[in-house]
Amino acid sequence: MKRVIVQWFKQFLIWLLQGIIGAAMVLFFVYMFLEWAAGCGETYTDSKGKVHINECIWQSEIPTKKGTN
Protein backbone atom coordinates (compact mmCIF):
# COMPACT_ATOMS: atom_id res chain seq x y z
CA MET A 1 0.00 0.00 0.00
CA LYS A 2 2.81 2.42 0.87
CA ARG A 3 4.48 1.77 -2.47
CA VAL A 4 1.26 2.65 -4.33
CA ILE A 5 0.94 5.95 -2.44
CA VAL A 6 4.57 6.88 -3.16
CA GLN A 7 4.14 5.97 -6.82
CA TRP A 8 0.92 8.01 -7.04
CA PHE A 9 2.61 10.98 -5.33
CA LYS A 10 5.55 10.88 -7.75
CA GLN A 11 3.18 10.76 -10.72
CA PHE A 12 1.18 13.65 -9.25
CA LEU A 13 4.35 15.77 -8.87
CA ILE A 14 5.33 15.02 -12.48
CA TRP A 15 1.87 16.09 -13.71
CA LEU A 16 2.00 19.21 -11.55
CA LEU A 17 5.42 20.18 -12.91
CA GLN A 18 4.29 19.60 -16.49
CA GLY A 19 1.21 21.73 -15.86
CA ILE A 20 3.28 24.58 -14.41
CA ILE A 21 5.75 24.48 -17.32
CA GLY A 22 2.90 24.32 -19.84
CA ALA A 23 1.07 27.24 -18.23
CA ALA A 24 4.27 29.30 -18.19
CA MET A 25 4.81 28.63 -21.90
CA VAL A 26 1.22 29.56 -22.76
CA LEU A 27 1.46 32.80 -20.75
CA PHE A 28 4.76 33.67 -22.45
CA PHE A 29 3.32 33.15 -25.94
CA VAL A 30 0.18 35.14 -25.06
CA TYR A 31 2.39 37.97 -23.79
CA MET A 32 4.54 37.90 -26.92
CA PHE A 33 1.42 37.93 -29.12
CA LEU A 34 0.06 40.96 -27.24
CA GLU A 35 3.37 42.78 -27.65
CA TRP A 36 3.35 42.00 -31.36
CA ALA A 37 -0.30 43.08 -31.73
CA ALA A 38 0.44 46.37 -29.94
CA GLY A 39 3.29 47.07 -32.36
CA CYS A 40 5.90 47.16 -29.63
CA GLY A 41 8.94 49.17 -30.71
CA GLU A 42 7.61 50.06 -34.14
CA THR A 43 7.60 53.66 -35.29
CA TYR A 44 5.42 55.70 -37.57
CA THR A 45 5.63 59.22 -38.97
CA ASP A 46 2.57 61.46 -38.87
CA SER A 47 1.57 63.96 -41.54
CA LYS A 48 3.64 66.70 -39.86
CA GLY A 49 6.83 64.64 -40.03
CA LYS A 50 7.00 63.80 -36.32
CA VAL A 51 8.15 60.26 -35.51
CA HIS A 52 6.09 58.36 -32.95
CA ILE A 53 7.04 55.11 -31.23
CA ASN A 54 4.35 52.54 -30.44
CA GLU A 55 4.44 51.68 -26.76
CA CYS A 56 4.98 48.21 -25.38
CA ILE A 57 2.69 46.60 -22.84
CA TRP A 58 5.36 45.86 -20.23
CA GLN A 59 7.81 48.69 -20.87
CA SER A 60 5.91 51.93 -21.40
CA GLU A 61 8.81 53.92 -22.84
CA ILE A 62 11.50 52.73 -25.22
CA PRO A 63 14.81 54.55 -24.77
CA THR A 64 15.82 56.37 -27.95
CA LYS A 65 18.62 58.66 -29.03
CA LYS A 66 18.06 62.24 -27.99
CA GLY A 67 16.44 64.37 -30.66
CA THR A 68 15.00 61.56 -32.79
CA ASN A 69 11.36 62.16 -31.78
mmCIF file of C-alpha atoms in Angstrom, residues 10-33:
data_model
loop_
_atom_site.group_PDB
_atom_site.id
_atom_site.type_symbol
_atom_site.label_atom_id
_atom_site.label_comp_id
_atom_site.label_asym_id
_atom_site.label_seq_id
_atom_site.Cartn_x
_atom_site.Cartn_y
_atom_site.Cartn_z
ATOM 1 C CA LYS A 10 5.554 10.884 -7.750
ATOM 2 C CA GLN A 11 3.183 10.759 -10.717
ATOM 3 C CA PHE A 12 1.175 13.654 -9.254
ATOM 4 C CA LEU A 13 4.346 15.767 -8.870
ATOM 5 C CA ILE A 14 5.326 15.018 -12.479
ATOM 6 C CA TRP A 15 1.866 16.088 -13.711
ATOM 7 C CA LEU A 16 1.997 19.210 -11.553
ATOM 8 C CA LEU A 17 5.421 20.185 -12.907
ATOM 9 C CA GLN A 18 4.291 19.600 -16.490
ATOM 10 C CA GLY A 19 1.214 21.730 -15.859
ATOM 11 C CA ILE A 20 3.285 24.577 -14.412
ATOM 12 C CA ILE A 21 5.750 24.482 -17.320
ATOM 13 C CA GLY A 22 2.899 24.317 -19.842
ATOM 14 C CA ALA A 23 1.067 27.242 -18.226
ATOM 15 C CA ALA A 24 4.270 29.303 -18.192
ATOM 16 C CA MET A 25 4.814 28.635 -21.902
ATOM 17 C CA VAL A 26 1.216 29.563 -22.756
ATOM 18 C CA LEU A 27 1.465 32.796 -20.750
ATOM 19 C CA PHE A 28 4.757 33.665 -22.451
ATOM 20 C CA PHE A 29 3.316 33.150 -25.936
ATOM 21 C CA VAL A 30 0.181 35.140 -25.061
ATOM 22 C CA TYR A 31 2.391 37.974 -23.786
ATOM 23 C CA MET A 32 4.545 37.896 -26.920
ATOM 24 C CA PHE A 33 1.418 37.933 -29.120
#
